[in-house]
Amino acid sequence: MKYIEFGIGNKWLLRTETELEDGSEYEEKGIKGPIKLQSVYIRVWIGRRVFVLDSSDGLKLARKDRNAVKVVIGMVSG
């Protein structure tokens, strides 16, 4: 699964995060293909709270263990 994100708060302004089947993940600068669009989302992370508005899952709220400030627009690719 790939997550292609544009926004403030990540290591790069435009990045691709890839999750492997074994649960590990890595990120790369820019957009890495191929892209098979599954959904589009907006994620706002303030402190330990994360708000995600996803085109396939709707609104999700989560808590994280670390504090961060992020505002990103992204897409999920299979």
PDB file of N, CA and C in Angstrom:
ATOM      1  N   MET A   1       0.851  -1.165   0.000  1.00  0.00           N
ATOM      2  CA  MET A   1       0.000   0.000   0.000  1.00  0.00           C
ATOM      3  C   MET A   1       0.897   1.229   0.000  1.00  0.00           C
ATOM      4  N   LYS A   2       0.536   2.224  -0.782  1.00  0.00           N
ATOM      5  CA  LYS A   2       1.295   3.469  -0.852  1.00  0.00           C
ATOM      6  C   LYS A   2       0.419   4.631  -0.425  1.00  0.00           C
ATOM      7  N   TYR A   3       1.046   5.580   0.265  1.00  0.00           N
ATOM      8  CA  TYR A   3       0.390   6.812   0.665  1.00  0.00           C
ATOM      9  C   TYR A   3       1.202   7.963   0.083  1.00  0.00           C
ATOM     10  N   ILE A   4       0.611   8.689  -0.830  1.00  0.00           N
ATOM     11  CA  ILE A   4       1.279   9.819  -1.457  1.00  0.00           C
ATOM     12  C   ILE A   4       0.703  11.079  -0.829  1.00  0.00           C
ATOM     13  N   GLU A   5       1.582  11.887  -0.203  1.00  0.00           N
ATOM     14  CA  GLU A   5       1.115  13.026   0.584  1.00  0.00           C
ATOM     15  C   GLU A   5       1.811  14.313   0.186  1.00  0.00           C
ATOM     16  N   PHE A   6       1.041  15.404   0.251  1.00  0.00           N
ATOM     17  CA  PHE A   6       1.552  16.754   0.047  1.00  0.00           C
ATOM     18  C   PHE A   6       1.111  17.585   1.236  1.00  0.00           C
ATOM     19  N   GLY A   7       2.054  18.214   1.922  1.00  0.00           N
ATOM     20  CA  GLY A   7       1.649  19.061   3.037  1.00  0.00           C
ATOM     21  C   GLY A   7       2.773  19.348   3.999  1.00  0.00           C
ATOM     22  N   ILE A   8       2.418  20.040   5.055  1.00  0.00           N
ATOM     23  CA  ILE A   8       3.368  20.496   6.055  1.00  0.00           C
ATOM     24  C   ILE A   8       3.379  19.522   7.230  1.00  0.00           C
ATOM     25  N   GLY A   9       4.587  19.200   7.718  1.00  0.00           N
ATOM     26  CA  GLY A   9       4.720  18.359   8.897  1.00  0.00           C
ATOM     27  C   GLY A   9       5.469  17.068   8.651  1.00  0.00           C
ATOM     28  N   ASN A  10       5.601  16.667   7.409  1.00  0.00           N
ATOM     29  CA  ASN A  10       6.376  15.481   7.073  1.00  0.00           C
ATOM     30  C   ASN A  10       7.819  15.884   6.783  1.00  0.00           C
ATOM     31  N   LYS A  11       8.668  14.901   6.573  1.00  0.00           N
ATOM     32  CA  LYS A  11      10.076  15.155   6.272  1.00  0.00           C
ATOM     33  C   LYS A  11      10.227  15.943   4.969  1.00  0.00           C
ATOM     34  N   TRP A  12       9.403  15.622   3.970  1.00  0.00           N
ATOM     35  CA  TRP A  12       9.415  16.317   2.684  1.00  0.00           C
ATOM     36  C   TRP A  12       8.036  16.879   2.402  1.00  0.00           C
ATOM     37  N   LEU A  13       7.969  17.952   1.637  1.00  0.00           N
ATOM     38  CA  LEU A  13       6.693  18.557   1.281  1.00  0.00           C
ATOM     39  C   LEU A  13       5.842  17.595   0.441  1.00  0.00           C
ATOM     40  N   LEU A  14       6.485  16.818  -0.429  1.00  0.00           N
ATOM     41  CA  LEU A  14       5.814  15.809  -1.252  1.00  0.00           C
ATOM     42  C   LEU A  14       6.547  14.495  -1.046  1.00  0.00           C
ATOM     43  N   ARG A  15       5.824  13.483  -0.567  1.00  0.00           N
ATOM     44  CA  ARG A  15       6.480  12.210  -0.276  1.00  0.00           C
ATOM     45  C   ARG A  15       5.570  11.026  -0.579  1.00  0.00           C
ATOM     46  N   THR A  16       6.189   9.856  -0.710  1.00  0.00           N
ATOM     47  CA  THR A  16       5.469   8.595  -0.852  1.00  0.00           C
ATOM     48  C   THR A  16       5.906   7.681   0.284  1.00  0.00           C
ATOM     49  N   GLU A  17       4.938   7.203   1.061  1.00  0.00           N
ATOM     50  CA  GLU A  17       5.215   6.232   2.120  1.00  0.00           C
ATOM     51  C   GLU A  17       4.688   4.887   1.649  1.00  0.00           C
ATOM     52  N   THR A  18       5.538   3.879   1.675  1.00  0.00           N
ATOM     53  CA  THR A  18       5.161   2.542   1.225  1.00  0.00           C
ATOM     54  C   THR A  18       5.152   1.588   2.410  1.00  0.00           C
ATOM     55  N   GLU A  19       4.021   0.881   2.599  1.00  0.00           N
ATOM     56  CA  GLU A  19       3.915  -0.144   3.636  1.00  0.00           C
ATOM     57  C   GLU A  19       4.063  -1.505   2.972  1.00  0.00           C
ATOM     58  N   LEU A  20       4.960  -2.313   3.501  1.00  0.00           N
ATOM     59  CA  LEU A  20       5.189  -3.652   2.966  1.00  0.00           C
ATOM     60  C   LEU A  20       4.300  -4.670   3.678  1.00  0.00           C
ATOM     61  N   GLU A  21       4.186  -5.852   3.112  1.00  0.00           N
ATOM     62  CA  GLU A  21       3.314  -6.891   3.664  1.00  0.00           C
ATOM     63  C   GLU A  21       3.741  -7.348   5.045  1.00  0.00           C
ATOM     64  N   ASP A  22       5.030  -7.243   5.374  1.00  0.00           N
ATOM     65  CA  ASP A  22       5.508  -7.671   6.687  1.00  0.00           C
ATOM     66  C   ASP A  22       5.274  -6.615   7.774  1.00  0.00           C
ATOM     67  N   GLY A  23       4.643  -5.491   7.405  1.00  0.00           N
ATOM     68  CA  GLY A  23       4.328  -4.451   8.378  1.00  0.00           C
ATOM     69  C   GLY A  23       5.341  -3.317   8.427  1.00  0.00           C
ATOM     70  N   SER A  24       6.491  -3.505   7.804  1.00  0.00           N
ATOM     71  CA  SER A  24       7.488  -2.438   7.789  1.00  0.00           C
ATOM     72  C   SER A  24       7.087  -1.380   6.758  1.00  0.00           C
ATOM     73  N   GLU A  25       7.686  -0.216   6.872  1.00  0.00           N
ATOM     74  CA  GLU A  25       7.366   0.868   5.952  1.00  0.00           C
ATOM     75  C   GLU A  25       8.598   1.720   5.713  1.00  0.00           C
ATOM     76  N   TYR A  26       8.587   2.427   4.593  1.00  0.00           N
ATOM     77  CA  TYR A  26       9.663   3.364   4.293  1.00  0.00           C
ATOM     78  C   TYR A  26       9.077   4.518   3.492  1.00  0.00           C
ATOM     79  N   GLU A  27       9.774   5.652   3.502  1.00  0.00           N
ATOM     80  CA  GLU A  27       9.281   6.808   2.765  1.00  0.00           C
ATOM     81  C   GLU A  27      10.350   7.311   1.805  1.00  0.00           C
ATOM     82  N   GLU A  28       9.871   7.909   0.719  1.00  0.00           N
ATOM     83  CA  GLU A  28      10.735   8.429  -0.322  1.00  0.00           C
ATOM     84  C   GLU A  28      10.267   9.823  -0.717  1.00  0.00           C
ATOM     85  N   LYS A  29      11.190  10.649  -1.120  1.00  0.00           N
ATOM     86  CA  LYS A  29      10.867  11.992  -1.564  1.00  0.00           C
ATOM     87  C   LYS A  29      10.189  11.928  -2.928  1.00  0.00           C
ATOM     88  N   GLY A  30       9.124  12.691  -3.101  1.00  0.00           N
ATOM     89  CA  GLY A  30       8.417  12.755  -4.379  1.00  0.00           C
ATOM     90  C   GLY A  30       7.351  11.685  -4.526  1.00  0.00           C
ATOM     91  N   ILE A  31       6.875  11.539  -5.748  1.00  0.00           N
ATOM     92  CA  ILE A  31       5.828  10.560  -6.069  1.00  0.00           C
ATOM     93  C   ILE A  31       6.473   9.353  -6.729  1.00  0.00           C
ATOM     94  N   LYS A  32       6.202   8.187  -6.191  1.00  0.00           N
ATOM     95  CA  LYS A  32       6.730   6.933  -6.737  1.00  0.00           C
ATOM     96  C   LYS A  32       5.569   6.094  -7.237  1.00  0.00           C
ATOM     97  N   GLY A  33       5.630   5.660  -8.475  1.00  0.00           N
ATOM     98  CA  GLY A  33       4.555   4.880  -9.074  1.00  0.00           C
ATOM     99  C   GLY A  33       4.841   3.411  -8.980  1.00  0.00           C
ATOM    100  N   PRO A  34       3.990   2.593  -9.526  1.00  0.00           N
ATOM    101  CA  PRO A  34       2.735   2.940 -10.199  1.00  0.00           C
ATOM    102  C   PRO A  34       1.654   3.326  -9.177  1.00  0.00           C
ATOM    103  N   ILE A  35       0.678   4.086  -9.651  1.00  0.00           N
ATOM    104  CA  ILE A  35      -0.397   4.564  -8.790  1.00  0.00           C
ATOM    105  C   ILE A  35      -1.711   3.923  -9.211  1.00  0.00           C
ATOM    106  N   LYS A  36      -2.370   3.263  -8.252  1.00  0.00           N
ATOM    107  CA  LYS A  36      -3.718   2.715  -8.442  1.00  0.00           C
ATOM    108  C   LYS A  36      -4.586   3.357  -7.374  1.00  0.00           C
ATOM    109  N   LEU A  37      -5.241   4.462  -7.710  1.00  0.00           N
ATOM    110  CA  LEU A  37      -5.972   5.275  -6.749  1.00  0.00           C
ATOM    111  C   LEU A  37      -7.093   4.489  -6.072  1.00  0.00           C
ATOM    112  N   GLN A  38      -7.081   4.496  -4.724  1.00  0.00           N
ATOM    113  CA  GLN A  38      -8.129   3.859  -3.938  1.00  0.00           C
ATOM    114  C   GLN A  38      -8.957   4.883  -3.183  1.00  0.00           C
ATOM    115  N   SER A  39      -8.308   5.930  -2.663  1.00  0.00           N
ATOM    116  CA  SER A  39      -9.044   6.982  -1.961  1.00  0.00           C
ATOM    117  C   SER A  39      -8.168   8.233  -1.843  1.00  0.00           C
ATOM    118  N   VAL A  40      -8.821   9.334  -1.481  1.00  0.00           N
ATOM    119  CA  VAL A  40      -8.163  10.618  -1.260  1.00  0.00           C
ATOM    120  C   VAL A  40      -8.518  11.061   0.148  1.00  0.00           C
ATOM    121  N   TYR A  41      -7.578  11.688   0.851  1.00  0.00           N
ATOM    122  CA  TYR A  41      -7.843  12.083   2.222  1.00  0.00           C
ATOM    123  C   TYR A  41      -7.179  13.407   2.580  1.00  0.00           C
ATOM    124  N   ILE A  42      -7.691  14.017   3.637  1.00  0.00           N
ATOM    125  CA  ILE A  42      -7.091  15.183   4.280  1.00  0.00           C
ATOM    126  C   ILE A  42      -6.843  14.786   5.721  1.00  0.00           C
ATOM    127  N   ARG A  43      -5.607  15.009   6.184  1.00  0.00           N
ATOM    128  CA  ARG A  43      -5.256  14.642   7.565  1.00  0.00           C
ATOM    129  C   ARG A  43      -4.746  15.878   8.295  1.00  0.00           C
ATOM    130  N   VAL A  44      -5.327  16.140   9.457  1.00  0.00           N
ATOM    131  CA  VAL A  44      -4.892  17.245  10.310  1.00  0.00           C
ATOM    132  C   VAL A  44      -4.493  16.639  11.649  1.00  0.00           C
ATOM    133  N   TRP A  45      -3.232  16.832  12.018  1.00  0.00           N
ATOM    134  CA  TRP A  45      -2.683  16.265  13.241  1.00  0.00           C
ATOM    135  C   TRP A  45      -2.237  17.428  14.114  1.00  0.00           C
ATOM    136  N   ILE A  46      -2.890  17.596  15.255  1.00  0.00           N
ATOM    137  CA  ILE A  46      -2.540  18.655  16.197  1.00  0.00           C
ATOM    138  C   ILE A  46      -2.324  18.023  17.562  1.00  0.00           C
ATOM    139  N   GLY A  47      -1.103  18.142  18.072  1.00  0.00           N
ATOM    140  CA  GLY A  47      -0.768  17.496  19.339  1.00  0.00           C
ATOM    141  C   GLY A  47      -0.815  15.991  19.185  1.00  0.00           C
ATOM    142  N   ARG A  48      -1.658  15.349  19.962  1.00  0.00           N
ATOM    143  CA  ARG A  48      -1.797  13.888  19.874  1.00  0.00           C
ATOM    144  C   ARG A  48      -3.079  13.460  19.172  1.00  0.00           C
ATOM    145  N   ARG A  49      -3.852  14.431  18.719  1.00  0.00           N
ATOM    146  CA  ARG A  49      -5.112  14.110  18.036  1.00  0.00           C
ATOM    147  C   ARG A  49      -4.944  14.198  16.517  1.00  0.00           C
ATOM    148  N   VAL A  50      -5.519  13.222  15.834  1.00  0.00           N
ATOM    149  CA  VAL A  50      -5.448  13.179  14.380  1.00  0.00           C
ATOM    150  C   VAL A  50      -6.868  13.088  13.829  1.00  0.00           C
ATOM    151  N   PHE A  51      -7.195  13.987  12.918  1.00  0.00           N
ATOM    152  CA  PHE A  51      -8.488  14.006  12.241  1.00  0.00           C
ATOM    153  C   PHE A  51      -8.234  13.662  10.780  1.00  0.00           C
ATOM    154  N   VAL A  52      -8.926  12.656  10.274  1.00  0.00           N
ATOM    155  CA  VAL A  52      -8.752  12.236   8.889  1.00  0.00           C
ATOM    156  C   VAL A  52     -10.119  12.214   8.207  1.00  0.00           C
ATOM    157  N   LEU A  53     -10.229  12.923   7.098  1.00  0.00           N
ATOM    158  CA  LEU A  53     -11.427  12.889   6.271  1.00  0.00           C
ATOM    159  C   LEU A  53     -11.054  12.157   4.994  1.00  0.00           C
ATOM    160  N   ASP A  54     -11.552  10.935   4.845  1.00  0.00           N
ATOM    161  CA  ASP A  54     -11.175  10.042   3.757  1.00  0.00           C
ATOM    162  C   ASP A  54     -12.369   9.825   2.837  1.00  0.00           C
ATOM    163  N   SER A  55     -12.123   9.798   1.525  1.00  0.00           N
ATOM    164  CA  SER A  55     -13.210   9.627   0.561  1.00  0.00           C
ATOM    165  C   SER A  55     -13.854   8.243   0.633  1.00  0.00           C
ATOM    166  N   SER A  56     -13.155   7.242   1.155  1.00  0.00           N
ATOM    167  CA  SER A  56     -13.757   5.908   1.254  1.00  0.00           C
ATOM    168  C   SER A  56     -14.203   5.556   2.672  1.00  0.00           C
ATOM    169  N   ASP A  57     -13.545   6.112   3.704  1.00  0.00           N
ATOM    170  CA  ASP A  57     -13.866   5.756   5.086  1.00  0.00           C
ATOM    171  C   ASP A  57     -14.600   6.842   5.861  1.00  0.00           C
ATOM    172  N   GLY A  58     -14.743   8.016   5.288  1.00  0.00           N
ATOM    173  CA  GLY A  58     -15.401   9.109   5.996  1.00  0.00           C
ATOM    174  C   GLY A  58     -14.476   9.755   7.008  1.00  0.00           C
ATOM    175  N   LEU A  59     -15.050  10.260   8.106  1.00  0.00           N
ATOM    176  CA  LEU A  59     -14.285  10.951   9.138  1.00  0.00           C
ATOM    177  C   LEU A  59     -13.788   9.953  10.172  1.00  0.00           C
ATOM    178  N   LYS A  60     -12.496  10.027  10.476  1.00  0.00           N
ATOM    179  CA  LYS A  60     -11.900   9.185  11.501  1.00  0.00           C
ATOM    180  C   LYS A  60     -11.138  10.073  12.471  1.00  0.00           C
ATOM    181  N   LEU A  61     -11.211   9.743  13.747  1.00  0.00           N
ATOM    182  CA  LEU A  61     -10.472  10.439  14.787  1.00  0.00           C
ATOM    183  C   LEU A  61      -9.555   9.433  15.464  1.00  0.00           C
ATOM    184  N   ALA A  62      -8.325   9.846  15.759  1.00  0.00           N
ATOM    185  CA  ALA A  62      -7.378   8.933  16.393  1.00  0.00           C
ATOM    186  C   ALA A  62      -6.491   9.700  17.360  1.00  0.00           C
ATOM    187  N   ARG A  63      -5.846   8.959  18.239  1.00  0.00           N
ATOM    188  CA  ARG A  63      -4.843   9.519  19.151  1.00  0.00           C
ATOM    189  C   ARG A  63      -3.523   8.825  18.859  1.00  0.00           C
ATOM    190  N   LYS A  64      -2.447   9.598  18.928  1.00  0.00           N
ATOM    191  CA  LYS A  64      -1.106   9.056  18.719  1.00  0.00           C
ATOM    192  C   LYS A  64      -0.291   9.216  19.989  1.00  0.00           C
ATOM    193  N   ASP A  65       0.822   8.505  20.067  1.00  0.00           N
ATOM    194  CA  ASP A  65       1.683   8.551  21.246  1.00  0.00           C
ATOM    195  C   ASP A  65       2.586   9.782  21.274  1.00  0.00           C
ATOM    196  N   ARG A  66       2.811  10.407  20.140  1.00  0.00           N
ATOM    197  CA  ARG A  66       3.712  11.558  20.113  1.00  0.00           C
ATOM    198  C   ARG A  66       2.982  12.810  19.652  1.00  0.00           C
ATOM    199  N   ASN A  67       3.524  13.956  20.026  1.00  0.00           N
ATOM    200  CA  ASN A  67       2.960  15.233  19.613  1.00  0.00           C
ATOM    201  C   ASN A  67       3.503  15.622  18.240  1.00  0.00           C
ATOM    202  N   ALA A  68       2.643  16.158  17.399  1.00  0.00           N
ATOM    203  CA  ALA A  68       3.065  16.633  16.084  1.00  0.00           C
ATOM    204  C   ALA A  68       2.045  17.635  15.572  1.00  0.00           C
ATOM    205  N   VAL A  69       2.455  18.401  14.584  1.00  0.00           N
ATOM    206  CA  VAL A  69       1.551  19.299  13.870  1.00  0.00           C
ATOM    207  C   VAL A  69       1.740  19.003  12.393  1.00  0.00           C
ATOM    208  N   LYS A  70       0.676  18.516  11.751  1.00  0.00           N
ATOM    209  CA  LYS A  70       0.728  18.176  10.335  1.00  0.00           C
ATOM    210  C   LYS A  70      -0.589  18.550   9.678  1.00  0.00           C
ATOM    211  N   VAL A  71      -0.502  19.007   8.446  1.00  0.00           N
ATOM    212  CA  VAL A  71      -1.680  19.223   7.601  1.00  0.00           C
ATOM    213  C   VAL A  71      -1.294  18.694   6.228  1.00  0.00           C
ATOM    214  N   VAL A  72      -1.910  17.582   5.814  1.00  0.00           N
ATOM    215  CA  VAL A  72      -1.545  16.962   4.542  1.00  0.00           C
ATOM    216  C   VAL A  72      -2.790  16.572   3.744  1.00  0.00           C
ATOM    217  N   ILE A  73      -2.624  16.593   2.449  1.00  0.00           N
ATOM    218  CA  ILE A  73      -3.597  16.048   1.507  1.00  0.00           C
ATOM    219  C   ILE A  73      -2.915  14.853   0.875  1.00  0.00           C
ATOM    220  N   GLY A  74      -3.616  13.729   0.827  1.00  0.00           N
ATOM    221  CA  GLY A  74      -2.965  12.530   0.316  1.00  0.00           C
ATOM    222  C   GLY A  74      -3.891  11.635  -0.470  1.00  0.00           C
ATOM    223  N   MET A  75      -3.268  10.621  -1.059  1.00  0.00           N
ATOM    224  CA  MET A  75      -4.024   9.590  -1.762  1.00  0.00           C
ATOM    225  C   MET A  75      -3.469   8.231  -1.398  1.00  0.00           C
ATOM    226  N   VAL A  76      -4.377   7.254  -1.339  1.00  0.00           N
ATOM    227  CA  VAL A  76      -4.003   5.874  -1.047  1.00  0.00           C
ATOM    228  C   VAL A  76      -3.966   5.124  -2.372  1.00  0.00           C
ATOM    229  N   SER A  77      -2.867   4.411  -2.585  1.00  0.00           N
ATOM    230  CA  SER A  77      -2.680   3.642  -3.807  1.00  0.00           C
ATOM    231  C   SER A  77      -2.415   2.190  -3.443  1.00  0.00           C
ATOM    232  N   GLY A  78      -3.071   1.276  -4.125  1.00  0.00           N
ATOM    233  CA  GLY A  78      -2.922  -0.142  -3.829  1.00  0.00           C
ATOM    234  C   GLY A  78      -1.788  -0.797  -4.523  1.00  0.00           C
TER     235      GLY A  78
END
